[in-house]
Amino acid sequence: MQTEHSCQGQCNHHWTASITKCYNCQTVTTPLWRRDDSGNTICNACGLYYKLHHVQRPVSMKRTVIKRRKRFSRAPQQIMFNQTYKDAQPDNKHLQRHEQENETHDNPELVSAIESLLKLSTQIDNPTMLSSLTTVLSTILLNPVQFKQGLEARREKLQRELNQITDLISKTSEILKSIESIISLVKKDDSNNTEKSSILASLVMLGIVDHTFLMLF
């Protein structure tokens, strides 16, 4: 028959909490409690050993210190990988410069022009001209496309100037021929009307006299 204990706290009986122990190795320290096939409480180490080998873990393998696995954050590894990948990627400016240099080397005419400029630079004593030539060489090597466009624009301008000069020379040549004809006619002693008319016509062409003066003859 069970009797009720009614000492009301004046006796030496105290309630004590039960301590969980491993049924196999009797340890009280484990990161995770498990149960075996019989329902007994076992520690994490004994549970894993039993799960792998299907036998109870020997007591001799019991450890007083639990070694935890080191967990590393993936963030530093990801940063390191990104940095390595970034370093492995070629720089766009460097790649563009490399392609432009290849384009320069593949053009023999451009290479010949560069060599001529280099030979010329060794013969120049003027620092200003030498600095300008250095700038041109840098543009050829680093940006041949821009240099080509500049040359084409310069060529078109020079061609227009050449056409204007050629036209001016042609007109001047015609004027010189007319003057030579007038001089030849003036030197002749025969001063008939035909010759005078020819002289006056030439003068009119040159703008020296007008048509009113021609009608007087």
PDB file of C-alpha atoms in Angstrom:
ATOM      1  CA  MET A   1       0.000   0.000   0.000  1.00  0.00           C
ATOM      2  CA  GLN A   2       1.387   3.372  -0.998  1.00  0.00           C
ATOM      3  CA  THR A   3       1.486   6.020   1.676  1.00  0.00           C
ATOM      4  CA  GLU A   4       1.582   9.721   1.091  1.00  0.00           C
ATOM      5  CA  HIS A   5       4.733  11.484   2.158  1.00  0.00           C
ATOM      6  CA  SER A   6       3.729  14.633   4.054  1.00  0.00           C
ATOM      7  CA  CYS A   7       6.845  15.945   5.728  1.00  0.00           C
ATOM      8  CA  GLN A   8       6.144  19.339   4.156  1.00  0.00           C
ATOM      9  CA  GLY A   9       9.810  20.019   3.428  1.00  0.00           C
ATOM     10  CA  GLN A  10      11.092  19.283   6.923  1.00  0.00           C
ATOM     11  CA  CYS A  11      12.681  15.932   6.169  1.00  0.00           C
ATOM     12  CA  ASN A  12      15.870  15.096   4.274  1.00  0.00           C
ATOM     13  CA  HIS A  13      14.121  13.689   1.204  1.00  0.00           C
ATOM     14  CA  HIS A  14      14.753  15.856  -1.938  1.00  0.00           C
ATOM     15  CA  TRP A  15      13.741  15.432  -5.541  1.00  0.00           C
ATOM     16  CA  THR A  16      16.670  14.895  -7.875  1.00  0.00           C
ATOM     17  CA  ALA A  17      16.557  15.178 -11.668  1.00  0.00           C
ATOM     18  CA  SER A  18      17.423  12.020 -13.548  1.00  0.00           C
ATOM     19  CA  ILE A  19      20.700  12.070 -15.526  1.00  0.00           C
ATOM     20  CA  THR A  20      20.640  10.632 -19.038  1.00  0.00           C
ATOM     21  CA  LYS A  21      23.381   8.109 -19.675  1.00  0.00           C
ATOM     22  CA  CYS A  22      24.386   6.097 -22.671  1.00  0.00           C
ATOM     23  CA  TYR A  23      23.178   2.529 -22.268  1.00  0.00           C
ATOM     24  CA  ASN A  24      26.335   1.222 -23.947  1.00  0.00           C
ATOM     25  CA  CYS A  25      29.283   3.356 -22.766  1.00  0.00           C
ATOM     26  CA  GLN A  26      27.643   5.148 -19.812  1.00  0.00           C
ATOM     27  CA  THR A  27      28.678   8.602 -21.043  1.00  0.00           C
ATOM     28  CA  VAL A  28      26.582  11.591 -20.100  1.00  0.00           C
ATOM     29  CA  THR A  29      28.019  13.964 -22.698  1.00  0.00           C
ATOM     30  CA  THR A  30      26.996  13.827 -26.336  1.00  0.00           C
ATOM     31  CA  PRO A  31      25.801  16.346 -28.905  1.00  0.00           C
ATOM     32  CA  LEU A  32      22.903  14.085 -29.840  1.00  0.00           C
ATOM     33  CA  TRP A  33      21.052  11.277 -28.091  1.00  0.00           C
ATOM     34  CA  ARG A  34      19.859   8.261 -30.057  1.00  0.00           C
ATOM     35  CA  ARG A  35      18.028   4.985 -29.414  1.00  0.00           C
ATOM     36  CA  ASP A  36      19.037   1.476 -30.396  1.00  0.00           C
ATOM     37  CA  ASP A  37      16.769  -1.194 -31.819  1.00  0.00           C
ATOM     38  CA  SER A  38      15.709  -2.158 -28.291  1.00  0.00           C
ATOM     39  CA  GLY A  39      14.712   1.387 -27.417  1.00  0.00           C
ATOM     40  CA  ASN A  40      17.665   2.041 -25.117  1.00  0.00           C
ATOM     41  CA  THR A  41      19.111   5.546 -25.019  1.00  0.00           C
ATOM     42  CA  ILE A  42      22.595   5.666 -26.493  1.00  0.00           C
ATOM     43  CA  CYS A  43      24.994   8.478 -27.317  1.00  0.00           C
ATOM     44  CA  ASN A  44      25.609   9.784 -30.802  1.00  0.00           C
ATOM     45  CA  ALA A  45      28.956   7.957 -31.178  1.00  0.00           C
ATOM     46  CA  CYS A  46      27.520   4.568 -30.185  1.00  0.00           C
ATOM     47  CA  GLY A  47      24.497   5.151 -32.396  1.00  0.00           C
ATOM     48  CA  LEU A  48      26.604   5.921 -35.464  1.00  0.00           C
ATOM     49  CA  TYR A  49      28.925   2.986 -34.775  1.00  0.00           C
ATOM     50  CA  TYR A  50      25.974   0.622 -34.455  1.00  0.00           C
ATOM     51  CA  LYS A  51      24.408   2.024 -37.618  1.00  0.00           C
ATOM     52  CA  LEU A  52      27.599   1.395 -39.602  1.00  0.00           C
ATOM     53  CA  HIS A  53      28.756  -1.937 -38.133  1.00  0.00           C
ATOM     54  CA  HIS A  54      25.529  -3.376 -36.678  1.00  0.00           C
ATOM     55  CA  VAL A  55      27.304  -4.136 -33.390  1.00  0.00           C
ATOM     56  CA  GLN A  56      27.642  -2.172 -30.176  1.00  0.00           C
ATOM     57  CA  ARG A  57      30.624   0.132 -29.955  1.00  0.00           C
ATOM     58  CA  PRO A  58      33.381  -1.201 -27.651  1.00  0.00           C
ATOM     59  CA  VAL A  59      33.722   0.655 -24.358  1.00  0.00           C
ATOM     60  CA  SER A  60      37.464   1.010 -25.003  1.00  0.00           C
ATOM     61  CA  MET A  61      36.625   3.469 -27.784  1.00  0.00           C
ATOM     62  CA  LYS A  62      34.948   5.807 -25.343  1.00  0.00           C
ATOM     63  CA  ARG A  63      36.395   9.321 -25.306  1.00  0.00           C
ATOM     64  CA  THR A  64      36.095  11.861 -22.570  1.00  0.00           C
ATOM     65  CA  VAL A  65      36.528  14.789 -24.959  1.00  0.00           C
ATOM     66  CA  ILE A  66      34.179  15.192 -27.870  1.00  0.00           C
ATOM     67  CA  LYS A  67      35.874  16.441 -31.006  1.00  0.00           C
ATOM     68  CA  ARG A  68      33.626  18.579 -33.117  1.00  0.00           C
ATOM     69  CA  ARG A  69      34.071  18.965 -36.816  1.00  0.00           C
ATOM     70  CA  LYS A  70      35.420  22.282 -37.960  1.00  0.00           C
ATOM     71  CA  ARG A  71      32.925  24.099 -40.100  1.00  0.00           C
ATOM     72  CA  PHE A  72      34.309  26.718 -42.451  1.00  0.00           C
ATOM     73  CA  SER A  73      32.266  29.507 -43.870  1.00  0.00           C
ATOM     74  CA  ARG A  74      31.875  29.355 -47.615  1.00  0.00           C
ATOM     75  CA  ALA A  75      32.012  33.133 -47.914  1.00  0.00           C
ATOM     76  CA  PRO A  76      35.834  33.468 -47.758  1.00  0.00           C
ATOM     77  CA  GLN A  77      36.224  30.570 -50.186  1.00  0.00           C
ATOM     78  CA  GLN A  78      33.747  32.199 -52.549  1.00  0.00           C
ATOM     79  CA  ILE A  79      35.590  35.514 -52.296  1.00  0.00           C
ATOM     80  CA  MET A  80      38.898  33.767 -52.989  1.00  0.00           C
ATOM     81  CA  PHE A  81      37.400  31.973 -55.995  1.00  0.00           C
ATOM     82  CA  ASN A  82      35.927  35.194 -57.365  1.00  0.00           C
ATOM     83  CA  GLN A  83      39.254  36.979 -56.951  1.00  0.00           C
ATOM     84  CA  THR A  84      41.107  34.137 -58.671  1.00  0.00           C
ATOM     85  CA  TYR A  85      38.572  34.090 -61.497  1.00  0.00           C
ATOM     86  CA  LYS A  86      38.819  37.859 -61.853  1.00  0.00           C
ATOM     87  CA  ASP A  87      42.610  37.716 -61.995  1.00  0.00           C
ATOM     88  CA  ALA A  88      42.414  34.991 -64.622  1.00  0.00           C
ATOM     89  CA  GLN A  89      40.159  37.067 -66.868  1.00  0.00           C
ATOM     90  CA  PRO A  90      42.039  39.221 -69.413  1.00  0.00           C
ATOM     91  CA  ASP A  91      41.607  42.957 -69.106  1.00  0.00           C
ATOM     92  CA  ASN A  92      39.415  44.408 -71.876  1.00  0.00           C
ATOM     93  CA  LYS A  93      41.770  47.295 -72.519  1.00  0.00           C
ATOM     94  CA  HIS A  94      44.753  44.973 -72.624  1.00  0.00           C
ATOM     95  CA  LEU A  95      42.902  42.615 -74.987  1.00  0.00           C
ATOM     96  CA  GLN A  96      41.858  45.485 -77.253  1.00  0.00           C
ATOM     97  CA  ARG A  97      45.395  46.838 -77.316  1.00  0.00           C
ATOM     98  CA  HIS A  98      46.719  43.363 -78.132  1.00  0.00           C
ATOM     99  CA  GLU A  99      44.271  43.017 -81.046  1.00  0.00           C
ATOM    100  CA  GLN A 100      45.239  46.450 -82.345  1.00  0.00           C
ATOM    101  CA  GLU A 101      48.916  45.566 -82.181  1.00  0.00           C
ATOM    102  CA  ASN A 102      48.209  42.361 -84.119  1.00  0.00           C
ATOM    103  CA  GLU A 103      46.328  44.383 -86.703  1.00  0.00           C
ATOM    104  CA  THR A 104      49.309  46.702 -87.008  1.00  0.00           C
ATOM    105  CA  HIS A 105      51.768  43.837 -87.467  1.00  0.00           C
ATOM    106  CA  ASP A 106      49.543  42.186 -90.095  1.00  0.00           C
ATOM    107  CA  ASN A 107      49.641  45.302 -92.299  1.00  0.00           C
ATOM    108  CA  PRO A 108      53.041  45.440 -94.059  1.00  0.00           C
ATOM    109  CA  GLU A 109      52.420  48.907 -95.525  1.00  0.00           C
ATOM    110  CA  LEU A 110      51.691  50.342 -92.090  1.00  0.00           C
ATOM    111  CA  VAL A 111      54.768  48.646 -90.649  1.00  0.00           C
ATOM    112  CA  SER A 112      56.880  50.144 -93.436  1.00  0.00           C
ATOM    113  CA  ALA A 113      55.479  53.604 -92.691  1.00  0.00           C
ATOM    114  CA  ILE A 114      56.264  53.193 -88.997  1.00  0.00           C
ATOM    115  CA  GLU A 115      59.827  52.157 -89.779  1.00  0.00           C
ATOM    116  CA  SER A 116      60.255  55.237 -91.965  1.00  0.00           C
ATOM    117  CA  LEU A 117      58.975  57.468 -89.173  1.00  0.00           C
ATOM    118  CA  LEU A 118      61.325  55.819 -86.708  1.00  0.00           C
ATOM    119  CA  LYS A 119      64.300  56.446 -89.000  1.00  0.00           C
ATOM    120  CA  LEU A 120      63.172  60.044 -89.417  1.00  0.00           C
ATOM    121  CA  SER A 121      62.876  60.518 -85.646  1.00  0.00           C
ATOM    122  CA  THR A 122      66.561  59.679 -85.197  1.00  0.00           C
ATOM    123  CA  GLN A 123      67.490  62.521 -87.564  1.00  0.00           C
ATOM    124  CA  ILE A 124      65.375  65.224 -85.911  1.00  0.00           C
ATOM    125  CA  ASP A 125      67.082  67.588 -83.475  1.00  0.00           C
ATOM    126  CA  ASN A 126      64.065  69.832 -82.799  1.00  0.00           C
ATOM    127  CA  PRO A 127      62.426  68.710 -79.500  1.00  0.00           C
ATOM    128  CA  THR A 128      59.002  70.029 -80.556  1.00  0.00           C
ATOM    129  CA  MET A 129      58.991  68.078 -83.817  1.00  0.00           C
ATOM    130  CA  LEU A 130      60.312  65.007 -82.041  1.00  0.00           C
ATOM    131  CA  SER A 131      57.519  65.194 -79.447  1.00  0.00           C
ATOM    132  CA  SER A 132      54.914  65.519 -82.200  1.00  0.00           C
ATOM    133  CA  LEU A 133      56.381  62.542 -84.029  1.00  0.00           C
ATOM    134  CA  THR A 134      56.327  60.511 -80.821  1.00  0.00           C
ATOM    135  CA  THR A 135      52.620  61.288 -80.439  1.00  0.00           C
ATOM    136  CA  VAL A 136      51.974  60.095 -83.994  1.00  0.00           C
ATOM    137  CA  LEU A 137      53.853  56.855 -83.385  1.00  0.00           C
ATOM    138  CA  SER A 138      51.899  56.244 -80.171  1.00  0.00           C
ATOM    139  CA  THR A 139      48.613  56.728 -82.037  1.00  0.00           C
ATOM    140  CA  ILE A 140      49.708  54.309 -84.771  1.00  0.00           C
ATOM    141  CA  LEU A 141      50.624  51.582 -82.296  1.00  0.00           C
ATOM    142  CA  LEU A 142      47.815  52.006 -79.765  1.00  0.00           C
ATOM    143  CA  ASN A 143      44.916  53.069 -81.998  1.00  0.00           C
ATOM    144  CA  PRO A 144      45.585  52.293 -85.672  1.00  0.00           C
ATOM    145  CA  VAL A 145      41.890  52.604 -86.600  1.00  0.00           C
ATOM    146  CA  GLN A 146      41.736  56.197 -85.389  1.00  0.00           C
ATOM    147  CA  PHE A 147      45.033  56.942 -87.088  1.00  0.00           C
ATOM    148  CA  LYS A 148      43.703  55.538 -90.375  1.00  0.00           C
ATOM    149  CA  GLN A 149      40.575  57.697 -90.167  1.00  0.00           C
ATOM    150  CA  GLY A 150      42.710  60.769 -89.520  1.00  0.00           C
ATOM    151  CA  LEU A 151      44.886  59.990 -92.541  1.00  0.00           C
ATOM    152  CA  GLU A 152      41.842  59.563 -94.783  1.00  0.00           C
ATOM    153  CA  ALA A 153      40.426  62.925 -93.689  1.00  0.00           C
ATOM    154  CA  ARG A 154      43.806  64.557 -94.255  1.00  0.00           C
ATOM    155  CA  ARG A 155      44.074  62.966 -97.707  1.00  0.00           C
ATOM    156  CA  GLU A 156      40.661  64.304 -98.755  1.00  0.00           C
ATOM    157  CA  LYS A 157      41.596  67.815 -97.618  1.00  0.00           C
ATOM    158  CA  LEU A 158      44.898  67.713 -99.486  1.00  0.00           C
ATOM    159  CA  GLN A 159      43.136  66.390-102.597  1.00  0.00           C
ATOM    160  CA  ARG A 160      40.726  69.345-102.558  1.00  0.00           C
ATOM    161  CA  GLU A 161      43.604  71.778-102.152  1.00  0.00           C
ATOM    162  CA  LEU A 162      45.472  70.069-105.000  1.00  0.00           C
ATOM    163  CA  ASN A 163      42.438  70.364-107.285  1.00  0.00           C
ATOM    164  CA  GLN A 164      42.165  74.079-106.508  1.00  0.00           C
ATOM    165  CA  ILE A 165      45.865  74.613-107.179  1.00  0.00           C
ATOM    166  CA  THR A 166      45.654  72.643-110.441  1.00  0.00           C
ATOM    167  CA  ASP A 167      42.702  74.736-111.611  1.00  0.00           C
ATOM    168  CA  LEU A 168      44.533  77.950-110.706  1.00  0.00           C
ATOM    169  CA  ILE A 169      47.635  76.814-112.590  1.00  0.00           C
ATOM    170  CA  SER A 170      45.532  75.993-115.656  1.00  0.00           C
ATOM    171  CA  LYS A 171      43.923  79.447-115.677  1.00  0.00           C
ATOM    172  CA  THR A 172      47.272  81.137-115.117  1.00  0.00           C
ATOM    173  CA  SER A 173      48.758  79.170-118.003  1.00  0.00           C
ATOM    174  CA  GLU A 174      45.998  80.389-120.332  1.00  0.00           C
ATOM    175  CA  ILE A 175      46.594  83.981-119.267  1.00  0.00           C
ATOM    176  CA  LEU A 176      50.321  83.615-119.892  1.00  0.00           C
ATOM    177  CA  LYS A 177      49.667  82.282-123.385  1.00  0.00           C
ATOM    178  CA  SER A 178      47.438  85.266-124.153  1.00  0.00           C
ATOM    179  CA  ILE A 179      50.081  87.685-122.898  1.00  0.00           C
ATOM    180  CA  GLU A 180      52.727  85.975-125.007  1.00  0.00           C
ATOM    181  CA  SER A 181      50.492  86.326-128.064  1.00  0.00           C
ATOM    182  CA  ILE A 182      50.004  90.030-127.395  1.00  0.00           C
ATOM    183  CA  ILE A 183      53.720  90.590-126.983  1.00  0.00           C
ATOM    184  CA  SER A 184      54.401  88.776-130.247  1.00  0.00           C
ATOM    185  CA  LEU A 185      51.838  90.906-132.093  1.00  0.00           C
ATOM    186  CA  VAL A 186      53.151  94.146-130.669  1.00  0.00           C
ATOM    187  CA  LYS A 187      56.686  93.368-131.842  1.00  0.00           C
ATOM    188  CA  LYS A 188      55.589  93.092-135.458  1.00  0.00           C
ATOM    189  CA  ASP A 189      55.952  96.203-137.614  1.00  0.00           C
ATOM    190  CA  ASP A 190      52.814  95.473-139.605  1.00  0.00           C
ATOM    191  CA  SER A 191      49.971  97.109-137.718  1.00  0.00           C
ATOM    192  CA  ASN A 192      46.974  96.220-139.841  1.00  0.00           C
ATOM    193  CA  ASN A 193      43.457  96.127-138.543  1.00  0.00           C
ATOM    194  CA  THR A 194      43.419  92.368-138.210  1.00  0.00           C
ATOM    195  CA  GLU A 195      46.317  92.384-135.865  1.00  0.00           C
ATOM    196  CA  LYS A 196      44.855  95.266-133.879  1.00  0.00           C
ATOM    197  CA  SER A 197      41.582  93.458-133.571  1.00  0.00           C
ATOM    198  CA  SER A 198      43.378  90.345-132.407  1.00  0.00           C
ATOM    199  CA  ILE A 199      45.321  92.352-129.829  1.00  0.00           C
ATOM    200  CA  LEU A 200      42.204  94.078-128.561  1.00  0.00           C
ATOM    201  CA  ALA A 201      40.359  90.786-128.392  1.00  0.00           C
ATOM    202  CA  SER A 202      43.138  89.390-126.286  1.00  0.00           C
ATOM    203  CA  LEU A 203      43.043  92.456-124.050  1.00  0.00           C
ATOM    204  CA  VAL A 204      39.304  92.051-123.616  1.00  0.00           C
ATOM    205  CA  MET A 205      39.810  88.446-122.618  1.00  0.00           C
ATOM    206  CA  LEU A 206      42.298  89.573-120.006  1.00  0.00           C
ATOM    207  CA  GLY A 207      39.941  92.280-118.769  1.00  0.00           C
ATOM    208  CA  ILE A 208      42.405  95.016-119.598  1.00  0.00           C
ATOM    209  CA  VAL A 209      39.972  96.871-121.933  1.00  0.00           C
ATOM    210  CA  ASP A 210      36.183  96.702-122.297  1.00  0.00           C
ATOM    211  CA  HIS A 211      33.924  96.160-125.288  1.00  0.00           C
ATOM    212  CA  THR A 212      33.251  99.892-125.714  1.00  0.00           C
ATOM    213  CA  PHE A 213      36.897 100.520-126.511  1.00  0.00           C
ATOM    214  CA  LEU A 214      36.866  97.613-128.998  1.00  0.00           C
ATOM    215  CA  MET A 215      33.915  99.152-130.945  1.00  0.00           C
ATOM    216  CA  LEU A 216      35.958 102.268-131.615  1.00  0.00           C
ATOM    217  CA  PHE A 217      38.154 100.302-133.953  1.00  0.00           C
TER     218      PHE A 217
END
